[in-house]
Amino acid sequence: MCATSCRRPAPSIPDDNFRMKYEIIERNAKHVDAIAKAVKDADTVLLATDPDREGEAIAWHLSEILKGKRVLKDKTLKRVVFYEITEGAVKDAVKNPRDISMELVNAQQARRALDYLVGFNLSPCSGRRSGGACRRAGCRARRLRLIVEREIEIENFKTREYWSIHFDSEKAKTPFTAKLTHFRGEKLDQFSVGDAARNAEVTGFLETHAKGVARVSEIEKKRKLRSPAPPFTTSTLQQEAVRKLGFSTDRAMKVAQASTKASHSARPSRASSTYMRTDSVSLSKEAVSEIRGYITKNYGSDYLRRPRSPTRAPRRTRRKPTRPSARPRSRAPRSPSRPTSTTSSASSTR
């Protein structure tokens, strides 16, 4: 019923077992009043907040507020939980209501108490080290761990010199760069050219024997099949927005929130999306069945793949998500007509 908590905790009271005192958030007061008004005309109240400890705490806050307003007299109040917004899942949840789980509520309150005692003091410090990204409580522990691990890597880092050799050339007045990967029958790895002397030896040999001209000896074309990328999660959505569009994470989430609201409006625009705050790409069996039926009916069974274990990408794709339109299916190197220069770059491995 409420996307965020309806009540704001004041600092916990250490002398009273860190008991939390709450007050209604001003901007949510109108929503609370609307819920209380609706409850007056109901016989049964079902609280269907998120199925996690935050959602459980919100349901508990609502029940406490409604008790304070004395609108629950002779009414039944229950908690329902569903993990997908489908007709079957919602009906099943309504058939199996339960009481509010105080274990989850207490777990959420304990975390909130730690936020006030420790987290809010630690957050500004870690936020400065991470450029101010993600100030929410759920990010603090992970962010602190990343900072510590990065500091350990920096302390243990040992500089090692390496060189890479490139040819700057052109084809039909289109410039391009080619990287030297083999030399005298030997495949070059990152540290094959490890100092300036070795770099001078290789480049000198190439300039002497090539006489300023390079030739394409072979063009190899391969057909590659690419599976569709998995749906976005919150993190992959932010990564792609930063990488492709140059958005900040805040801007990416604001645009995604606007598109989500547009999908629920009376006249949804083409730029609409489903709920974007999720770490899961799984689909319910009911939804998959409906989608497969739609494809079969409208496009034919030839366009329907054999079902596979759910809509998860291979491990390599999950680690580095990409969109299908970002790269072509096959790519052949262009034939250079003449090299204009040979360049070398020195780097230190990190």
Short mmCIF file of C-alpha atoms in Angstrom, two decimals, residues 12-330:
data_model
loop_
_atom_site.label_atom_id
_atom_site.label_comp_id
_atom_site.label_asym_id
_atom_site.label_seq_id
_atom_site.Cartn_x
_atom_site.Cartn_y
_atom_site.Cartn_z
CA SER A 12 16.69 5.12 19.33
CA ILE A 13 16.63 5.21 23.11
CA PRO A 14 19.64 3.28 24.50
CA ASP A 15 18.28 3.19 28.08
CA ASP A 16 15.06 1.51 26.89
CA ASN A 17 16.61 -1.40 24.96
CA PHE A 18 17.11 0.91 21.94
CA ARG A 19 13.36 1.30 21.49
CA MET A 20 12.40 3.33 18.42
CA LYS A 21 9.98 6.26 18.54
CA TYR A 22 8.12 6.98 15.30
CA GLU A 23 6.27 9.86 13.69
CA ILE A 24 4.30 9.96 10.43
CA ILE A 25 6.26 11.39 7.49
CA GLU A 26 4.53 14.57 6.38
CA ARG A 27 4.52 13.78 2.66
CA ASN A 28 2.92 10.37 3.34
CA ALA A 29 0.21 11.65 5.67
CA LYS A 30 -2.30 11.99 2.82
CA HIS A 31 -1.75 8.36 1.80
CA VAL A 32 -2.22 7.17 5.39
CA ASP A 33 -5.45 9.16 5.65
CA ALA A 34 -6.71 7.66 2.39
CA ILE A 35 -5.98 4.13 3.64
CA ALA A 36 -7.71 4.81 6.97
CA LYS A 37 -10.76 6.14 5.14
CA ALA A 38 -10.92 3.04 2.93
CA VAL A 39 -10.56 0.74 5.95
CA LYS A 40 -13.68 2.20 7.57
CA ASP A 41 -15.84 0.70 4.80
CA ALA A 42 -14.09 -2.68 4.77
CA ASP A 43 -14.65 -5.87 6.74
CA THR A 44 -11.18 -7.33 6.07
CA VAL A 45 -7.89 -5.51 5.59
CA LEU A 46 -5.11 -7.20 3.59
CA LEU A 47 -1.66 -5.62 3.69
CA ALA A 48 0.28 -6.48 0.52
CA THR A 49 3.57 -4.63 0.90
CA ASP A 50 6.88 -5.96 -0.44
CA PRO A 51 7.79 -9.52 0.63
CA ASP A 52 10.95 -8.56 2.55
CA ARG A 53 11.71 -7.19 5.99
CA GLU A 54 11.21 -3.60 4.80
CA GLY A 55 7.78 -4.50 3.45
CA GLU A 56 6.97 -6.39 6.64
CA ALA A 57 7.92 -3.32 8.69
CA ILE A 58 5.73 -1.08 6.51
CA ALA A 59 2.78 -3.43 7.04
CA TRP A 60 3.40 -3.32 10.79
CA HIS A 61 3.60 0.49 10.74
CA LEU A 62 0.28 0.64 8.90
CA SER A 63 -1.36 -1.72 11.38
CA GLU A 64 -0.10 0.37 14.31
CA ILE A 65 -1.31 3.59 12.70
CA LEU A 66 -4.74 2.11 11.97
CA LYS A 67 -5.00 0.86 15.55
CA GLY A 68 -4.14 4.35 16.75
CA LYS A 69 -6.88 5.80 14.58
CA ARG A 70 -9.28 3.19 15.98
CA VAL A 71 -10.56 2.08 12.59
CA LEU A 72 -9.84 -1.65 13.04
CA LYS A 73 -12.61 -2.41 15.52
CA ASP A 74 -14.40 -5.66 14.58
CA LYS A 75 -12.24 -5.97 11.46
CA THR A 76 -9.77 -8.65 10.38
CA LEU A 77 -6.26 -7.50 9.46
CA LYS A 78 -3.95 -9.93 7.66
CA ARG A 79 -0.73 -9.90 5.69
CA VAL A 80 -0.51 -11.31 2.14
CA VAL A 81 2.64 -11.91 0.14
CA PHE A 82 3.18 -12.52 -3.57
CA TYR A 83 6.37 -12.50 -5.63
CA GLU A 84 4.89 -11.80 -9.05
CA ILE A 85 2.04 -9.60 -10.19
CA THR A 86 -0.05 -12.17 -12.01
CA GLU A 87 -3.67 -13.13 -11.50
CA GLY A 88 -2.79 -16.59 -10.18
CA ALA A 89 -0.15 -15.33 -7.75
CA VAL A 90 -2.40 -12.61 -6.32
CA LYS A 91 -5.37 -14.96 -5.91
CA ASP A 92 -3.17 -17.56 -4.22
CA ALA A 93 -1.82 -14.93 -1.80
CA VAL A 94 -5.33 -13.77 -0.90
CA LYS A 95 -6.34 -17.39 -0.21
CA ASN A 96 -3.38 -17.80 2.17
CA PRO A 97 -3.18 -14.73 4.41
CA ARG A 98 -1.05 -14.73 7.55
CA ASP A 99 -0.21 -12.58 10.53
CA ILE A 100 2.51 -9.96 10.42
CA SER A 101 5.90 -11.56 11.14
CA MET A 102 7.39 -9.74 14.11
CA GLU A 103 10.71 -11.51 13.52
CA LEU A 104 11.09 -9.63 10.21
CA VAL A 105 9.81 -6.40 11.76
CA ASN A 106 12.33 -6.62 14.62
CA ALA A 107 15.12 -7.40 12.14
CA GLN A 108 14.29 -4.25 10.20
CA GLN A 109 14.14 -2.16 13.37
CA ALA A 110 17.51 -3.52 14.48
CA ARG A 111 19.04 -2.43 11.20
CA ARG A 112 17.48 1.00 11.53
CA ALA A 113 18.89 1.32 15.04
CA LEU A 114 22.35 0.45 13.71
CA ASP A 115 21.90 3.08 11.01
CA TYR A 116 21.41 5.75 13.65
CA LEU A 117 24.12 4.44 15.95
CA VAL A 118 26.81 3.71 13.35
CA GLY A 119 25.70 3.92 9.72
CA PHE A 120 24.83 7.59 9.43
CA ASN A 121 28.23 8.51 10.89
CA LEU A 122 30.08 6.11 8.60
CA SER A 123 28.18 7.01 5.43
CA PRO A 124 29.69 10.50 4.85
CA CYS A 125 33.20 9.08 5.25
CA SER A 126 32.70 6.21 2.81
CA GLY A 127 30.66 8.45 0.51
CA ARG A 128 33.61 10.78 0.02
CA ARG A 129 35.81 7.84 -0.99
CA SER A 130 33.27 6.59 -3.53
CA GLY A 131 32.40 9.94 -5.07
CA GLY A 132 29.11 10.27 -3.17
CA ALA A 133 27.47 7.35 -5.01
CA CYS A 134 24.57 5.52 -3.36
CA ARG A 135 23.93 6.88 0.11
CA ARG A 136 21.23 4.36 0.97
CA ALA A 137 21.69 2.14 3.99
CA GLY A 138 21.75 -1.04 1.93
CA CYS A 139 24.83 0.17 0.07
CA ARG A 140 26.99 1.13 3.05
CA ALA A 141 28.34 -2.29 4.01
CA ARG A 142 29.06 -3.26 0.41
CA ARG A 143 30.63 0.11 -0.33
CA LEU A 144 32.86 -0.08 2.74
CA ARG A 145 33.99 -3.56 1.72
CA LEU A 146 34.83 -2.36 -1.80
CA ILE A 147 36.86 0.53 -0.36
CA VAL A 148 38.81 -1.78 1.95
CA GLU A 149 39.48 -4.34 -0.79
CA ARG A 150 40.60 -1.58 -3.16
CA GLU A 151 42.96 -0.13 -0.57
CA ILE A 152 44.50 -3.58 -0.05
CA GLU A 153 44.99 -3.95 -3.81
CA ILE A 154 46.68 -0.54 -3.98
CA GLU A 155 49.03 -1.41 -1.12
CA ASN A 156 49.96 -4.74 -2.72
CA PHE A 157 50.27 -3.34 -6.24
CA LYS A 158 53.67 -3.76 -7.92
CA THR A 159 54.43 -1.69 -11.01
CA ARG A 160 55.47 -3.65 -14.10
CA GLU A 161 56.32 -1.98 -17.39
CA TYR A 162 54.95 -3.15 -20.73
CA TRP A 163 54.69 -1.76 -24.26
CA SER A 164 52.14 -2.21 -27.04
CA ILE A 165 52.85 -1.52 -30.72
CA HIS A 166 50.23 -0.13 -33.12
CA PHE A 167 50.05 0.74 -36.82
CA ASP A 168 48.16 3.89 -37.78
CA SER A 169 46.86 3.37 -41.31
CA GLU A 170 43.93 4.14 -43.59
CA LYS A 171 41.73 2.56 -46.26
CA ALA A 172 39.80 4.75 -48.69
CA LYS A 173 40.71 7.78 -46.55
CA THR A 174 39.22 6.08 -43.50
CA PRO A 175 41.82 5.91 -40.71
CA PHE A 176 42.09 2.89 -38.44
CA THR A 177 44.59 1.37 -36.00
CA ALA A 178 45.98 -2.18 -36.03
CA LYS A 179 47.75 -3.74 -33.06
CA LEU A 180 50.81 -5.99 -33.39
CA THR A 181 49.86 -9.41 -32.00
CA HIS A 182 52.59 -11.72 -33.46
CA PHE A 183 56.30 -11.14 -34.04
CA ARG A 184 58.65 -13.64 -35.70
CA GLY A 185 56.14 -16.43 -35.24
CA GLU A 186 55.64 -15.66 -31.55
CA LYS A 187 52.32 -14.54 -30.14
CA LEU A 188 52.78 -11.41 -28.06
CA ASP A 189 51.15 -11.31 -24.66
CA GLN A 190 50.84 -8.28 -22.42
CA PHE A 191 54.44 -8.38 -21.16
CA SER A 192 56.26 -9.69 -24.27
CA VAL A 193 57.59 -6.19 -24.93
CA GLY A 194 58.66 -5.32 -21.42
CA ASP A 195 60.99 -2.34 -21.81
CA ALA A 196 62.08 0.45 -24.14
CA ALA A 197 65.00 -1.57 -25.55
CA ARG A 198 62.74 -4.44 -26.61
CA ASN A 199 60.26 -1.95 -28.07
CA ALA A 200 63.03 -0.28 -30.10
CA GLU A 201 64.20 -3.70 -31.35
CA VAL A 202 60.71 -4.68 -32.58
CA THR A 203 59.81 -1.35 -34.14
CA GLY A 204 63.24 -1.07 -35.77
CA PHE A 205 62.84 -4.52 -37.33
CA LEU A 206 59.39 -3.64 -38.67
CA GLU A 207 60.49 -0.30 -40.12
CA THR A 208 63.55 -1.88 -41.77
CA HIS A 209 61.88 -4.91 -43.32
CA ALA A 210 58.41 -3.49 -44.07
CA LYS A 211 59.86 -0.33 -45.71
CA GLY A 212 56.81 1.68 -44.76
CA VAL A 213 54.27 -0.66 -46.37
CA ALA A 214 51.96 -3.20 -44.70
CA ARG A 215 49.87 -5.80 -46.49
CA VAL A 216 46.76 -7.70 -45.44
CA SER A 217 47.62 -11.37 -45.93
CA GLU A 218 44.31 -12.90 -44.89
CA ILE A 219 40.75 -11.90 -44.06
CA GLU A 220 38.78 -14.37 -42.00
CA LYS A 221 35.02 -14.16 -41.71
CA LYS A 222 33.08 -16.10 -39.11
CA ARG A 223 29.40 -16.47 -38.45
CA LYS A 224 28.49 -15.93 -34.83
CA LEU A 225 25.17 -16.55 -33.14
CA ARG A 226 24.18 -14.32 -30.24
CA SER A 227 21.45 -15.05 -27.75
CA PRO A 228 19.19 -12.21 -26.65
CA ALA A 229 20.49 -10.32 -23.65
CA PRO A 230 18.68 -10.89 -20.35
CA PRO A 231 16.24 -8.26 -19.04
CA PHE A 232 17.72 -5.38 -17.11
CA THR A 233 18.19 -5.54 -13.36
CA THR A 234 18.70 -2.36 -11.37
CA SER A 235 22.49 -2.64 -11.52
CA THR A 236 22.76 -3.55 -15.23
CA LEU A 237 20.31 -0.78 -16.12
CA GLN A 238 22.54 1.75 -14.35
CA GLN A 239 25.71 0.32 -15.92
CA GLU A 240 24.35 0.55 -19.47
CA ALA A 241 22.98 4.08 -18.89
CA VAL A 242 26.39 5.23 -17.64
CA ARG A 243 28.37 3.40 -20.35
CA LYS A 244 26.22 4.19 -23.40
CA LEU A 245 24.41 7.41 -22.52
CA GLY A 246 26.79 9.03 -20.06
CA PHE A 247 24.05 9.30 -17.42
CA SER A 248 24.71 9.51 -13.72
CA THR A 249 23.07 6.74 -11.69
CA ASP A 250 20.62 9.26 -10.21
CA ARG A 251 19.55 10.47 -13.65
CA ALA A 252 19.22 6.89 -14.90
CA MET A 253 16.89 5.97 -12.04
CA LYS A 254 14.82 9.15 -12.45
CA VAL A 255 14.29 8.39 -16.15
CA ALA A 256 13.46 4.77 -15.35
CA GLN A 257 10.99 5.86 -12.66
CA ALA A 258 9.30 8.22 -15.12
CA SER A 259 9.00 5.44 -17.72
CA THR A 260 7.54 3.12 -15.09
CA LYS A 261 4.90 5.69 -14.18
CA ALA A 262 4.17 6.19 -17.90
CA SER A 263 3.45 2.48 -18.32
CA HIS A 264 0.68 2.73 -15.68
CA SER A 265 -0.90 5.90 -17.08
CA ALA A 266 -4.11 6.00 -19.08
CA ARG A 267 -2.14 6.68 -22.28
CA PRO A 268 1.25 4.98 -21.91
CA SER A 269 4.02 6.23 -24.16
CA ARG A 270 6.34 4.00 -26.15
CA ALA A 271 9.12 4.72 -23.61
CA SER A 272 7.59 2.67 -20.80
CA SER A 273 9.00 -0.05 -18.58
CA THR A 274 8.03 -2.42 -15.80
CA TYR A 275 9.21 -2.07 -12.21
CA MET A 276 12.98 -1.48 -12.39
CA ARG A 277 14.12 -2.01 -8.80
CA THR A 278 14.94 -5.70 -8.90
CA ASP A 279 17.86 -8.11 -8.81
CA SER A 280 15.96 -10.91 -10.56
CA VAL A 281 15.42 -11.66 -14.25
CA SER A 282 13.17 -14.67 -13.70
CA LEU A 283 9.66 -14.83 -15.14
CA SER A 284 6.71 -16.70 -13.73
CA LYS A 285 5.56 -19.86 -15.49
CA GLU A 286 2.22 -18.18 -16.17
CA ALA A 287 3.88 -15.21 -17.89
CA VAL A 288 6.22 -17.43 -19.95
CA SER A 289 3.26 -19.55 -21.06
CA GLU A 290 1.31 -16.47 -22.17
CA ILE A 291 4.31 -15.06 -24.07
CA ARG A 292 4.96 -18.36 -25.86
CA GLY A 293 1.30 -18.60 -26.77
CA TYR A 294 1.35 -15.08 -28.19
CA ILE A 295 4.44 -15.82 -30.32
CA THR A 296 2.95 -19.06 -31.64
CA LYS A 297 -0.36 -17.40 -32.50
CA ASN A 298 1.04 -14.27 -34.14
CA TYR A 299 4.34 -15.41 -35.67
CA GLY A 300 4.22 -19.20 -35.86
CA SER A 301 6.01 -22.01 -34.06
CA ASP A 302 9.14 -21.56 -36.21
CA TYR A 303 9.96 -18.46 -34.16
CA LEU A 304 9.55 -20.26 -30.85
CA ARG A 305 12.64 -21.65 -29.22
CA ARG A 306 12.69 -24.76 -27.06
CA PRO A 307 12.12 -23.71 -23.45
CA ARG A 308 15.21 -23.48 -21.34
CA SER A 309 15.96 -22.86 -17.67
CA PRO A 310 14.60 -19.59 -16.91
CA THR A 311 15.47 -16.35 -18.65
CA ARG A 312 18.98 -16.19 -17.25
CA ALA A 313 22.00 -15.34 -19.34
CA PRO A 314 25.17 -17.43 -19.38
CA ARG A 315 27.61 -16.62 -16.59
CA ARG A 316 29.91 -14.66 -18.90
CA THR A 317 27.02 -12.47 -20.05
CA ARG A 318 25.81 -11.88 -16.50
CA ARG A 319 29.23 -10.65 -15.46
CA LYS A 320 29.47 -8.24 -18.39
CA PRO A 321 25.98 -7.46 -19.72
CA THR A 322 25.62 -6.21 -23.29
CA ARG A 323 22.74 -5.33 -25.54
CA PRO A 324 22.33 -7.19 -28.88
CA SER A 325 22.34 -3.98 -30.92
CA ALA A 326 25.71 -2.86 -29.58
CA ARG A 327 27.79 -5.09 -31.88
CA PRO A 328 27.43 -6.50 -35.43
CA ARG A 329 27.07 -10.22 -36.05
CA SER A 330 30.37 -10.50 -37.93
#
